[in-house]
Amino acid sequence: MTGDSRSLDAAARRAARTVFDRPLVLEAGAGTGKTATLVSRVVAWCVGPGWERAAARLGERAAAGRKPTAEEVAAECLGRVCAITFTEKAAAEMAERCALAFEGLARGEEVVGLPAADLAVAGEELAARATALATRIDRLEVTTIHGFCSRLLGAWPLEAGIRPGFEIDADGRRTLAIAEAIAASRAATLPGDPEAEDLVTLAAAGVGSRELADALAALLRAGVLPGEVETDPLPPARQAAIAREVGEAAGSLAGVLDGTGWTGKVADRLGAALRALARAGGEGSLASVQRELAGEGGGKLLGDLDRT
């Protein structure tokens, strides 16, 4: 790194620690000190501008002649800070490092990565503020993105269109348990029920209650709602439209092949595909296309095309 590069890097780091009047974006690689810079930014804010603003707010709300205590100002200041990271481990580390930084300043020590020149106050005033902030560190919100979102949704559930008192299924165990219960209840369907025929068909294909539960859990985790699976996602009209689109593409491919003089298995199988797609385009059944292409003369069509 050249001298100019070091100067620019130092200036950028100082801005990240001390500039609070506009949004900043910090972009850096692994191990370059992003967390240390963010901790320094929180500390510099809390002992400086953040403290002053908190004291002013409390002063306006306090009774005449009453001055807010340092602990009250610290709680107000820290309660206005929200640091968001990606993992629980990173959040815990950042909260701990902030606490250690305040405790160090309270003892008159310098925080690593935060020069004394970057702090708005010094001496006894700095120590007093840092002591109060260390005492009320529980008010500092250091959380993950999903933790912040869950708290936000918990505060406004009706506006978000979710059930009040909802819980986060972080490891997916509850979702899978619900899916397994649903699959088990469907497996107990009485003979004669239309759903029983579908279950028999699935069982014959090697799809049991466990596979159904896994598939249902995947849908639930993806956010699919019950009402979204009550109707056929591929009604006849949609199937017919898909068949027409694929048929047009296959027809273009056939024209290219005709121009090269290709014959044999590729041409035969492509012809089978076109015939099946043409029928599906009118009847709206993609299952017939699947059966014909998987049968004699139609199987492995795409593999043969790739090899050719």
GROMACS .gro file of N, CA and C in nm, residues 1-15 17:
model
   48
    1MET      N    1   0.085  -0.119   0.000
    1MET     CA    2   0.000   0.000   0.000
    1MET      C    3   0.088   0.124   0.000
    2THR      N    4   0.065   0.217  -0.091
    2THR     CA    5   0.144   0.339  -0.101
    2THR      C    6   0.104   0.436   0.009
    3GLY      N    7   0.185   0.544   0.019
    3GLY     CA    8   0.154   0.646   0.120
    3GLY      C    9   0.019   0.709   0.097
    4ASP      N   10  -0.012   0.739  -0.029
    4ASP     CA   11  -0.142   0.799  -0.060
    4ASP      C   12  -0.256   0.704  -0.025
    5SER      N   13  -0.237   0.574  -0.054
    5SER     CA   14  -0.340   0.476  -0.024
    5SER      C   15  -0.364   0.467   0.126
    6ARG      N   16  -0.254   0.469   0.205
    6ARG     CA   17  -0.268   0.463   0.351
    6ARG      C   18  -0.341   0.585   0.404
    7SER      N   19  -0.313   0.699   0.346
    7SER     CA   20  -0.379   0.823   0.391
    7SER      C   21  -0.529   0.817   0.361
    8LEU      N   22  -0.563   0.768   0.241
    8LEU     CA   23  -0.704   0.757   0.205
    8LEU      C   24  -0.775   0.656   0.294
    9ASP      N   25  -0.707   0.544   0.324
    9ASP     CA   26  -0.766   0.442   0.410
    9ASP      C   27  -0.789   0.497   0.550
   10ALA      N   28  -0.691   0.569   0.602
   10ALA     CA   29  -0.705   0.627   0.736
   10ALA      C   30  -0.819   0.728   0.741
   11ALA      N   31  -0.830   0.809   0.636
   11ALA     CA   32  -0.937   0.909   0.632
   11ALA      C   33  -1.073   0.841   0.624
   12ALA      N   34  -1.083   0.733   0.547
   12ALA     CA   35  -1.210   0.661   0.535
   12ALA      C   36  -1.248   0.597   0.668
   13ARG      N   37  -1.151   0.539   0.737
   13ARG     CA   38  -1.179   0.477   0.866
   13ARG      C   39  -1.222   0.582   0.969
   14ARG      N   40  -1.158   0.697   0.967
   14ARG     CA   41  -1.196   0.802   1.061
   14ARG      C   42  -1.337   0.852   1.032
   15ALA      N   43  -1.370   0.865   0.905
   15ALA     CA   44  -1.506   0.907   0.869
   15ALA      C   45  -1.608   0.804   0.917
   17ARG      N   46  -1.589   0.624   1.171
   17ARG     CA   47  -1.601   0.632   1.317
   17ARG      C   48  -1.671   0.759   1.364
   0.00000   0.00000   0.00000
